[in-house]
Amino acid sequence: MTLPSYQGFRGFLNLLESTGKLVKVQKEVDTRFDVAAGIRKVSDARGPALLYENIRGYAGWKIAAGLFASRELLALALGVAERDAVRKYETLEEIKIPPETVASGPVQEVVQRGAEVDLRCLPIVVHSEMDAGPYVTIGVQTAADPETGIGNLGIHRMLVLGRNRLTLWAPPDHHLGRMIARAEERGKGLPVATIIGADPRIVIASQVKAPFGCDEMEIAGGMTGAPVPVVPCRTIPLKVPAGAEIVIEGITVPGERMNDGPFAEYTGCYSEAKQAPVLEVTAITMRRDAIYHTCLTGFPPTENHVLVELANVSRIRQDVQRVAPEVHDVCVTAAGCYRHHVVVSIRKRHEEEARNIILALLASGIGVKYVIVVDDDIDVNNPLEVEWAMSTRMQPDRDVIIIPRLACSTLDPSIPSPRTTAGWGVDATKPLNNASRFAKVRVPGVEDIDYI
Ligand code: MN
């Protein structure tokens, strides 16, 4: 089933409104905590999305928030039914359509450059209690690799440092961080454009786990079925979506690092202040009636988790398939921050297959810390069934693997040193022989009961 299509960020807001999934808030709110509190509430309730229309100190501004507060909303953005969303993610990299340059676009109706630039004109939100300050949390950064010129999309948080300076939290193990490092090796800053209020397909494409050297803007085009119209930036050699709400143009300052943090992270804990690259803003361009867009991360689930969940599931499914072709289903659990804990169900072909899967996923380096493998009669999305498999098909001395010290991209506060974690796995599959001993008890005829 294909759902109604939409045009750009505003089209998506209209679609949300016409399907009853957008609440417009007239009550005056502050950028400090009020907006984020609303997102927290809709994240816990799994929607609706929010449009704040009365922002204290920012007359005329609106803030869109919680646009991806549930998998239902994400599926709407993808243009598919919720049950088809995982399948859709697995095919996102198959169709790529390069962007098309157009002469002008609404995103440049207003242009601030040089001394006119003032980030404080934007209603940038302070989200969680201990956050270091206002953070741009759902700006999609685009940049070009200094070596190949190939573009990239990613979402990296930015802390406002002043009128025209921001941190840009892009560690070197992320594509943008690698590009910053490559520019610095040449003694140069990296031009970076941050798109705020982008077509949701651009946001989703930026979170696909595509390899370095794939320009995710082409994936966004593939999702839309048409090239993304882009306009040249005013002060840097990059192109940005013509229909976006706001673009922050800037160049990183080579060698400079500033404290970024604390910041409430996807782990549900604060990350401590860390040294982050600095972006000097060369221009801000926007629509005359621009809508600011923000999102929340923090204690799972939040829209940040919703945005990465299916990308992680899709990547993990591919990793499992390499070692065990009969993968049935994959779940990255909510309490595992949609990243640390994975449940995989397989149609087992070899007695020790689950152990290969555990090792493959722990070795993938994407943040997996705990892998549970079950048979395909267990629903990976049902914690009761998963724990039942562990309690009836697993013996700890035989079926648990613990691997110390693995390189891993994670912000888990329990890790002993940066980018290092231990990993463990549980083989909760039943043995290939003696299946009847482990069969799930069922009572015939339950599905025919019609009197209750
Ligand atoms: Mn990339």
Short mmCIF file of C-alpha atoms and ligand atoms in Angstrom, two decimals:
data_model
loop_
_atom_site.label_atom_id
_atom_site.label_comp_id
_atom_site.label_asym_id
_atom_site.label_seq_id
_atom_site.Cartn_x
_atom_site.Cartn_y
_atom_site.Cartn_z
CA MET A 1 0.00 0.00 0.00
CA THR A 2 1.31 3.44 -0.91
CA LEU A 3 0.25 6.38 1.20
CA PRO A 4 -0.44 9.90 -0.06
CA SER A 5 2.61 11.71 -1.34
CA TYR A 6 3.62 15.19 -0.22
CA GLN A 7 5.86 18.02 -1.36
CA GLY A 8 8.69 19.05 0.94
CA PHE A 9 8.69 20.02 4.61
CA ARG A 10 5.54 22.16 4.38
CA GLY A 11 3.75 19.49 2.39
CA PHE A 12 4.53 17.00 5.14
CA LEU A 13 3.15 19.38 7.80
CA ASN A 14 -0.03 19.70 5.70
CA LEU A 15 -0.27 15.93 5.36
CA LEU A 16 0.12 15.52 9.11
CA GLU A 17 -2.58 18.10 9.71
CA SER A 18 -5.03 16.64 7.20
CA THR A 19 -4.63 13.17 8.73
CA GLY A 20 -5.14 14.45 12.28
CA LYS A 21 -1.53 13.84 13.31
CA LEU A 22 -0.50 17.45 13.98
CA VAL A 23 -1.44 19.55 16.99
CA LYS A 24 -1.02 23.30 16.60
CA VAL A 25 -0.08 24.90 19.90
CA GLN A 26 -1.21 28.51 20.41
CA LYS A 27 -0.12 28.69 24.04
CA GLU A 28 3.05 30.79 24.46
CA VAL A 29 6.12 28.62 24.94
CA ASP A 30 9.74 29.35 25.75
CA THR A 31 12.58 27.93 23.67
CA ARG A 32 14.13 26.83 26.97
CA PHE A 33 12.59 23.43 27.90
CA ASP A 34 8.93 24.16 26.96
CA VAL A 35 9.20 22.91 23.38
CA ALA A 36 11.29 19.89 24.39
CA ALA A 37 8.79 19.05 27.16
CA GLY A 38 6.09 18.81 24.49
CA ILE A 39 8.28 16.53 22.38
CA ARG A 40 9.00 14.38 25.45
CA LYS A 41 5.28 13.94 25.98
CA VAL A 42 4.48 13.03 22.36
CA SER A 43 7.49 10.71 22.24
CA ASP A 44 6.09 8.77 25.20
CA ALA A 45 2.57 8.82 23.72
CA ARG A 46 3.86 7.97 20.20
CA GLY A 47 2.51 11.15 18.57
CA PRO A 48 1.00 13.45 17.44
CA ALA A 49 3.51 15.89 15.89
CA LEU A 50 3.54 19.48 17.15
CA LEU A 51 3.60 22.94 15.59
CA TYR A 52 4.26 25.72 18.11
CA GLU A 53 2.86 29.01 16.84
CA ASN A 54 3.60 31.36 19.73
CA ILE A 55 7.25 31.46 20.76
CA ARG A 56 8.25 33.85 23.56
CA GLY A 57 10.66 36.48 22.22
CA TYR A 58 10.38 35.24 18.61
CA ALA A 59 7.37 37.01 17.14
CA GLY A 60 6.22 35.50 13.85
CA TRP A 61 8.22 32.29 14.28
CA LYS A 62 6.82 28.77 14.42
CA ILE A 63 8.62 25.64 15.63
CA ALA A 64 7.81 22.21 14.22
CA ALA A 65 8.67 19.38 16.62
CA GLY A 66 8.08 15.69 17.17
CA LEU A 67 7.66 15.07 13.45
CA PHE A 68 9.13 11.57 13.84
CA ALA A 69 7.74 10.83 17.30
CA SER A 70 6.49 7.40 16.26
CA ARG A 71 7.11 4.74 13.65
CA GLU A 72 3.65 5.59 12.31
CA LEU A 73 4.75 9.17 11.57
CA LEU A 74 8.03 7.95 10.07
CA ALA A 75 6.13 5.55 7.80
CA LEU A 76 3.95 8.46 6.68
CA ALA A 77 7.12 10.38 5.77
CA LEU A 78 8.40 7.31 3.90
CA GLY A 79 5.08 7.04 2.05
CA VAL A 80 4.39 3.45 3.09
CA ALA A 81 2.23 1.59 5.58
CA GLU A 82 3.90 1.07 8.95
CA ARG A 83 4.25 -2.68 8.46
CA ASP A 84 6.15 -2.09 5.20
CA ALA A 85 8.59 0.45 6.68
CA VAL A 86 11.43 -2.03 7.40
CA ARG A 87 11.22 -3.49 3.90
CA LYS A 88 11.24 0.03 2.45
CA TYR A 89 14.42 0.87 4.40
CA GLU A 90 16.16 -2.18 2.95
CA THR A 91 15.61 -0.90 -0.58
CA LEU A 92 16.42 2.79 -0.03
CA GLU A 93 19.94 2.54 -1.44
CA GLU A 94 18.76 0.84 -4.64
CA ILE A 95 17.36 3.90 -6.40
CA LYS A 96 19.52 7.02 -6.56
CA ILE A 97 18.55 10.21 -8.37
CA PRO A 98 21.10 13.07 -8.36
CA PRO A 99 19.84 16.52 -7.35
CA GLU A 100 19.02 19.14 -9.98
CA THR A 101 20.34 22.70 -9.77
CA VAL A 102 17.73 25.44 -10.05
CA ALA A 103 18.33 29.20 -10.23
CA SER A 104 16.51 30.27 -7.08
CA GLY A 105 14.38 28.99 -4.24
CA PRO A 106 12.41 30.19 -1.23
CA VAL A 107 15.21 29.13 1.12
CA GLN A 108 17.10 32.26 0.00
CA GLU A 109 14.26 34.80 0.34
CA VAL A 110 16.14 36.26 3.31
CA VAL A 111 19.95 36.32 3.31
CA GLN A 112 22.15 37.39 6.23
CA ARG A 113 25.85 37.42 5.52
CA GLY A 114 29.07 38.64 7.10
CA ALA A 115 28.42 41.06 9.93
CA GLU A 116 24.62 40.66 9.58
CA VAL A 117 24.77 37.02 10.62
CA ASP A 118 23.15 36.45 13.99
CA LEU A 119 22.22 32.96 15.10
CA ARG A 120 20.25 34.48 17.97
CA CYS A 121 17.52 35.46 15.48
CA LEU A 122 16.62 31.74 15.24
CA PRO A 123 14.45 30.16 17.98
CA ILE A 124 17.07 27.50 18.77
CA VAL A 125 15.85 25.27 21.57
CA VAL A 126 17.35 24.24 24.90
CA HIS A 127 16.17 20.65 25.31
CA SER A 128 17.18 18.79 28.48
CA GLU A 129 17.81 19.96 32.03
CA MET A 130 21.63 19.81 32.04
CA ASP A 131 22.28 20.63 28.36
CA ALA A 132 25.11 23.13 27.89
CA GLY A 133 22.86 25.54 25.96
CA PRO A 134 20.73 25.86 22.84
CA TYR A 135 21.44 23.08 20.35
CA VAL A 136 20.48 22.71 16.71
CA THR A 137 19.48 19.03 16.88
CA ILE A 138 17.94 18.21 13.52
CA GLY A 139 20.00 20.23 11.10
CA VAL A 140 21.04 18.05 8.17
CA GLN A 141 24.66 18.84 7.31
CA THR A 142 25.82 18.62 3.74
CA ALA A 143 29.48 18.83 2.76
CA ALA A 144 31.79 17.66 -0.02
CA ASP A 145 34.74 15.34 0.54
CA PRO A 146 37.96 17.38 0.06
CA GLU A 147 39.55 14.44 -1.75
CA THR A 148 36.78 13.30 -4.12
CA GLY A 149 34.28 16.16 -4.05
CA ILE A 150 31.49 13.65 -3.38
CA GLY A 151 28.69 14.97 -1.17
CA ASN A 152 27.41 13.63 2.12
CA LEU A 153 24.42 14.10 4.40
CA GLY A 154 24.38 13.57 8.16
CA ILE A 155 22.80 14.99 11.30
CA HIS A 156 25.24 16.42 13.83
CA ARG A 157 24.25 18.49 16.81
CA MET A 158 25.50 22.07 17.05
CA LEU A 159 25.82 24.16 20.23
CA VAL A 160 25.42 27.91 19.78
CA LEU A 161 28.64 29.61 20.94
CA GLY A 162 27.78 33.17 19.89
CA ARG A 163 26.51 35.36 17.07
CA ASN A 164 28.26 33.40 14.31
CA ARG A 165 29.88 30.39 15.91
CA LEU A 166 28.70 26.88 16.67
CA THR A 167 30.27 23.62 17.69
CA LEU A 168 29.80 20.82 15.17
CA TRP A 169 29.79 17.46 16.92
CA ALA A 170 31.10 15.23 14.12
CA PRO A 171 33.64 12.69 15.45
CA PRO A 172 36.17 11.27 12.94
CA ASP A 173 34.37 7.90 12.78
CA HIS A 174 31.43 9.68 11.11
CA HIS A 175 31.58 10.62 7.42
CA LEU A 176 31.45 14.37 8.11
CA GLY A 177 34.16 14.07 10.78
CA ARG A 178 36.36 12.24 8.28
CA MET A 179 35.87 15.08 5.79
CA ILE A 180 36.75 17.68 8.44
CA ALA A 181 39.92 15.71 9.22
CA ARG A 182 40.83 15.50 5.51
CA ALA A 183 40.37 19.27 5.13
CA GLU A 184 42.49 19.92 8.23
CA GLU A 185 45.28 17.70 6.85
CA ARG A 186 45.38 20.22 3.99
CA GLY A 187 45.39 23.09 6.49
CA LYS A 188 41.89 24.11 5.45
CA GLY A 189 38.42 24.47 6.92
CA LEU A 190 35.56 22.43 5.51
CA PRO A 191 32.55 24.27 4.05
CA VAL A 192 29.41 22.86 5.68
CA ALA A 193 25.78 23.80 5.04
CA THR A 194 23.19 22.90 7.67
CA ILE A 195 19.65 22.41 6.36
CA ILE A 196 16.86 23.04 8.88
CA GLY A 197 13.29 22.26 7.90
CA ALA A 198 14.28 19.85 5.15
CA ASP A 199 11.96 17.53 3.25
CA PRO A 200 11.57 14.54 5.64
CA ARG A 201 12.98 12.27 2.93
CA ILE A 202 16.25 14.22 3.14
CA VAL A 203 16.25 13.72 6.91
CA ILE A 204 15.59 9.99 6.52
CA ALA A 205 18.19 9.61 3.75
CA SER A 206 20.80 11.26 6.00
CA GLN A 207 20.31 8.41 8.52
CA VAL A 208 20.69 5.53 6.05
CA LYS A 209 23.84 3.56 6.80
CA ALA A 210 25.28 4.18 3.33
CA PRO A 211 29.02 3.74 2.75
CA PHE A 212 31.44 6.69 2.68
CA GLY A 213 31.41 8.06 -0.85
CA CYS A 214 27.64 7.73 -1.31
CA ASP A 215 25.86 11.09 -1.50
CA GLU A 216 22.69 10.53 0.50
CA MET A 217 21.02 13.43 -1.36
CA GLU A 218 20.72 10.96 -4.27
CA ILE A 219 18.93 8.51 -1.96
CA ALA A 220 16.50 11.31 -1.02
CA GLY A 221 15.89 11.86 -4.72
CA GLY A 222 15.27 8.15 -5.17
CA MET A 223 12.74 8.17 -2.33
CA THR A 224 10.90 11.11 -3.88
CA GLY A 225 11.12 9.69 -7.40
CA ALA A 226 12.48 13.01 -8.66
CA PRO A 227 15.71 15.01 -8.28
CA VAL A 228 15.90 17.21 -5.17
CA PRO A 229 15.94 20.81 -6.52
CA VAL A 230 19.02 22.53 -5.12
CA VAL A 231 20.36 26.10 -5.22
CA PRO A 232 24.00 27.20 -4.87
CA CYS A 233 24.84 28.51 -1.41
CA ARG A 234 25.64 32.23 -1.24
CA THR A 235 29.00 32.06 0.52
CA ILE A 236 30.33 28.49 0.21
CA PRO A 237 30.72 26.10 -2.76
CA LEU A 238 27.84 23.76 -1.85
CA LYS A 239 24.25 23.30 -2.97
CA VAL A 240 21.24 23.07 -0.69
CA PRO A 241 17.56 22.13 -1.16
CA ALA A 242 15.73 25.11 -2.67
CA GLY A 243 12.58 24.39 -0.66
CA ALA A 244 14.11 24.11 2.81
CA GLU A 245 13.15 26.51 5.60
CA ILE A 246 16.58 27.66 6.81
CA VAL A 247 20.21 27.05 5.82
CA ILE A 248 23.24 27.89 7.96
CA GLU A 249 26.29 28.26 5.72
CA GLY A 250 29.68 27.97 7.41
CA ILE A 251 33.29 26.83 7.35
CA THR A 252 35.01 24.82 10.08
CA VAL A 253 37.97 26.55 11.73
CA PRO A 254 40.99 24.28 11.12
CA GLY A 255 42.50 22.97 14.33
CA GLU A 256 40.10 24.77 16.64
CA ARG A 257 38.14 22.78 19.21
CA MET A 258 35.63 23.97 21.80
CA ASN A 259 33.83 22.28 24.65
CA ASP A 260 30.55 20.70 23.56
CA GLY A 261 28.35 19.31 26.33
CA PRO A 262 26.92 18.19 28.56
CA PHE A 263 24.20 17.05 26.18
CA ALA A 264 21.38 14.56 26.73
CA GLU A 265 22.27 11.70 24.41
CA TYR A 266 20.51 8.73 22.80
CA THR A 267 21.63 6.63 25.76
CA GLY A 268 19.23 8.47 28.05
CA CYS A 269 22.27 9.86 29.90
CA TYR A 270 24.26 13.06 29.48
CA SER A 271 27.48 12.98 27.54
CA GLU A 272 30.16 15.04 29.26
CA ALA A 273 31.72 18.11 27.65
CA LYS A 274 33.99 17.01 24.79
CA GLN A 275 36.19 18.90 22.36
CA ALA A 276 34.29 19.47 19.13
CA PRO A 277 35.17 21.21 15.83
CA VAL A 278 33.96 24.79 15.48
CA LEU A 279 31.89 26.14 12.60
CA GLU A 280 32.13 29.81 11.68
CA VAL A 281 28.89 30.94 10.09
CA THR A 282 29.31 32.81 6.80
CA ALA A 283 25.60 33.23 6.02
CA ILE A 284 22.11 32.36 7.19
CA THR A 285 19.50 32.05 4.45
CA MET A 286 15.82 31.38 5.01
CA ARG A 287 12.24 31.75 3.90
CA ARG A 288 10.52 35.02 4.79
CA ASP A 289 8.15 33.11 7.11
CA ALA A 290 10.58 30.32 7.99
CA ILE A 291 9.49 27.51 10.34
CA TYR A 292 12.22 26.30 12.70
CA HIS A 293 12.49 22.53 13.19
CA THR A 294 13.84 20.79 16.26
CA CYS A 295 13.90 17.27 17.65
CA LEU A 296 14.63 15.61 20.96
CA THR A 297 16.97 12.87 21.95
CA GLY A 298 17.40 11.45 25.45
CA PHE A 299 15.72 8.62 27.34
CA PRO A 300 14.38 6.12 24.77
CA PRO A 301 12.12 6.32 22.90
CA THR A 302 12.50 9.72 21.24
CA GLU A 303 12.19 10.75 17.62
CA ASN A 304 15.97 10.50 17.35
CA HIS A 305 15.62 6.78 18.15
CA VAL A 306 12.72 6.38 15.72
CA LEU A 307 14.88 7.90 12.99
CA VAL A 308 17.79 5.48 13.53
CA GLU A 309 15.85 2.32 14.47
CA LEU A 310 15.01 1.03 11.01
CA ALA A 311 18.36 2.09 9.56
CA ASN A 312 20.01 -0.02 12.28
CA VAL A 313 17.62 -2.95 11.77
CA SER A 314 18.27 -2.88 8.04
CA ARG A 315 22.07 -2.76 8.48
CA ILE A 316 22.05 -5.53 11.12
CA ARG A 317 19.88 -7.75 8.94
CA GLN A 318 22.48 -7.46 6.15
CA ASP A 319 25.31 -8.24 8.59
CA VAL A 320 23.47 -11.34 9.88
CA GLN A 321 22.65 -12.51 6.38
CA ARG A 322 26.35 -12.69 5.55
CA VAL A 323 26.89 -15.39 8.18
CA ALA A 324 23.43 -16.99 8.41
CA PRO A 325 21.28 -16.74 5.27
CA GLU A 326 18.06 -17.79 7.00
CA VAL A 327 17.56 -14.66 9.11
CA HIS A 328 13.91 -14.33 9.99
CA ASP A 329 13.59 -11.08 11.93
CA VAL A 330 15.67 -8.44 13.74
CA CYS A 331 14.77 -6.13 16.63
CA VAL A 332 16.89 -3.38 18.15
CA THR A 333 15.18 -3.00 21.52
CA ALA A 334 13.87 0.27 22.92
CA ALA A 335 15.49 -0.25 26.33
CA GLY A 336 18.75 -1.05 24.52
CA CYS A 337 18.59 2.52 23.15
CA TYR A 338 17.77 1.11 19.69
CA ARG A 339 21.44 0.25 19.29
CA HIS A 340 23.08 -1.63 22.18
CA HIS A 341 20.76 -4.66 22.38
CA VAL A 342 19.74 -6.76 19.39
CA VAL A 343 17.42 -9.76 19.12
CA VAL A 344 17.73 -11.89 15.99
CA SER A 345 15.50 -14.79 15.00
CA ILE A 346 16.73 -17.40 12.55
CA ARG A 347 15.66 -20.61 10.94
CA LYS A 348 18.61 -22.54 12.28
CA ARG A 349 20.58 -24.75 9.88
CA HIS A 350 23.68 -25.54 11.92
CA GLU A 351 23.95 -26.18 15.64
CA GLU A 352 26.48 -23.38 16.26
CA GLU A 353 25.13 -20.80 13.80
CA ALA A 354 23.95 -18.46 16.55
CA ARG A 355 27.53 -18.08 17.80
CA ASN A 356 28.67 -16.81 14.39
CA ILE A 357 25.83 -14.27 14.42
CA ILE A 358 26.78 -13.05 17.90
CA LEU A 359 30.42 -12.59 16.87
CA ALA A 360 29.52 -10.91 13.56
CA LEU A 361 27.28 -8.33 15.22
CA LEU A 362 29.63 -7.62 18.12
CA ALA A 363 32.42 -7.14 15.57
CA SER A 364 30.39 -4.74 13.41
CA GLY A 365 31.46 -1.75 15.51
CA ILE A 366 28.11 0.06 15.19
CA GLY A 367 27.36 -0.01 18.89
CA VAL A 368 25.99 -3.50 19.47
CA LYS A 369 26.78 -4.75 22.98
CA TYR A 370 24.34 -7.62 23.54
CA VAL A 371 22.98 -10.11 20.99
CA ILE A 372 20.22 -12.61 21.68
CA VAL A 373 19.57 -15.22 19.01
CA VAL A 374 16.25 -17.08 19.02
CA ASP A 375 14.39 -19.44 16.70
CA ASP A 376 11.86 -18.23 14.15
CA ASP A 377 8.91 -19.32 16.33
CA ILE A 378 9.81 -16.48 18.73
CA ASP A 379 8.59 -12.94 18.06
CA VAL A 380 11.69 -10.74 18.41
CA ASN A 381 9.50 -7.70 19.13
CA ASN A 382 7.79 -9.39 22.08
CA PRO A 383 10.00 -9.25 25.20
CA LEU A 384 7.88 -11.95 26.87
CA GLU A 385 8.58 -14.46 24.11
CA VAL A 386 12.29 -13.56 24.00
CA GLU A 387 12.71 -14.01 27.73
CA TRP A 388 10.71 -17.26 27.56
CA ALA A 389 13.18 -18.57 24.98
CA MET A 390 16.03 -17.61 27.30
CA SER A 391 14.40 -19.33 30.23
CA THR A 392 13.62 -22.60 28.42
CA ARG A 393 16.19 -22.96 25.62
CA MET A 394 19.36 -21.61 27.15
CA GLN A 395 21.96 -22.69 29.72
CA PRO A 396 24.31 -19.86 30.75
CA ASP A 397 27.47 -21.99 31.08
CA ARG A 398 27.02 -23.31 27.57
CA ASP A 399 25.19 -20.61 25.64
CA VAL A 400 26.65 -17.28 26.74
CA ILE A 401 29.63 -15.67 25.00
CA ILE A 402 31.47 -12.69 26.53
CA ILE A 403 34.06 -10.82 24.48
CA PRO A 404 36.17 -8.20 26.29
CA ARG A 405 37.44 -4.96 24.71
CA LEU A 406 36.01 -4.38 21.24
CA ALA A 407 36.31 -1.19 19.17
CA CYS A 408 32.86 0.27 18.92
CA SER A 409 31.01 3.51 18.22
CA THR A 410 29.03 4.09 21.39
CA LEU A 411 28.24 6.71 24.01
CA ASP A 412 27.33 4.11 26.63
CA PRO A 413 28.52 5.69 29.91
CA SER A 414 29.55 2.31 31.34
CA ILE A 415 32.39 1.80 28.83
CA PRO A 416 35.94 1.67 30.26
CA SER A 417 37.51 3.93 27.62
CA PRO A 418 36.27 5.85 24.58
CA ARG A 419 35.04 3.79 21.64
CA THR A 420 35.63 0.53 23.51
CA THR A 421 33.08 -1.92 24.82
CA ALA A 422 32.78 -5.50 25.94
CA GLY A 423 30.15 -7.51 24.18
CA TRP A 424 28.06 -10.51 25.04
CA GLY A 425 25.67 -12.82 23.34
CA VAL A 426 23.15 -15.49 24.22
CA ASP A 427 22.29 -18.45 22.03
CA ALA A 428 18.66 -19.05 23.02
CA THR A 429 17.90 -21.33 20.09
CA LYS A 430 16.73 -24.88 20.69
CA PRO A 431 18.95 -27.76 19.56
CA LEU A 432 18.34 -29.06 16.05
CA ASN A 433 17.47 -32.52 17.34
CA ASN A 434 14.89 -33.19 20.06
CA ALA A 435 12.62 -30.36 18.79
CA SER A 436 9.50 -31.73 20.48
CA ARG A 437 11.06 -31.21 23.91
CA PHE A 438 11.28 -27.44 23.21
CA ALA A 439 8.05 -26.93 21.25
CA LYS A 440 5.79 -24.11 22.38
CA VAL A 441 2.62 -25.48 23.92
CA ARG A 442 -0.52 -24.43 22.10
CA VAL A 443 -4.21 -25.09 22.57
CA PRO A 444 -6.05 -25.82 19.32
CA GLY A 445 -9.00 -23.60 18.40
CA VAL A 446 -8.07 -20.37 20.21
CA GLU A 447 -8.29 -18.44 16.94
CA ASP A 448 -11.89 -19.65 16.47
CA ILE A 449 -13.17 -18.36 19.83
CA ASP A 450 -15.79 -15.72 19.05
CA TYR A 451 -17.68 -15.40 22.32
CA ILE A 452 -15.24 -13.10 24.16
MN MN B 1 27.40 9.33 4.56
#
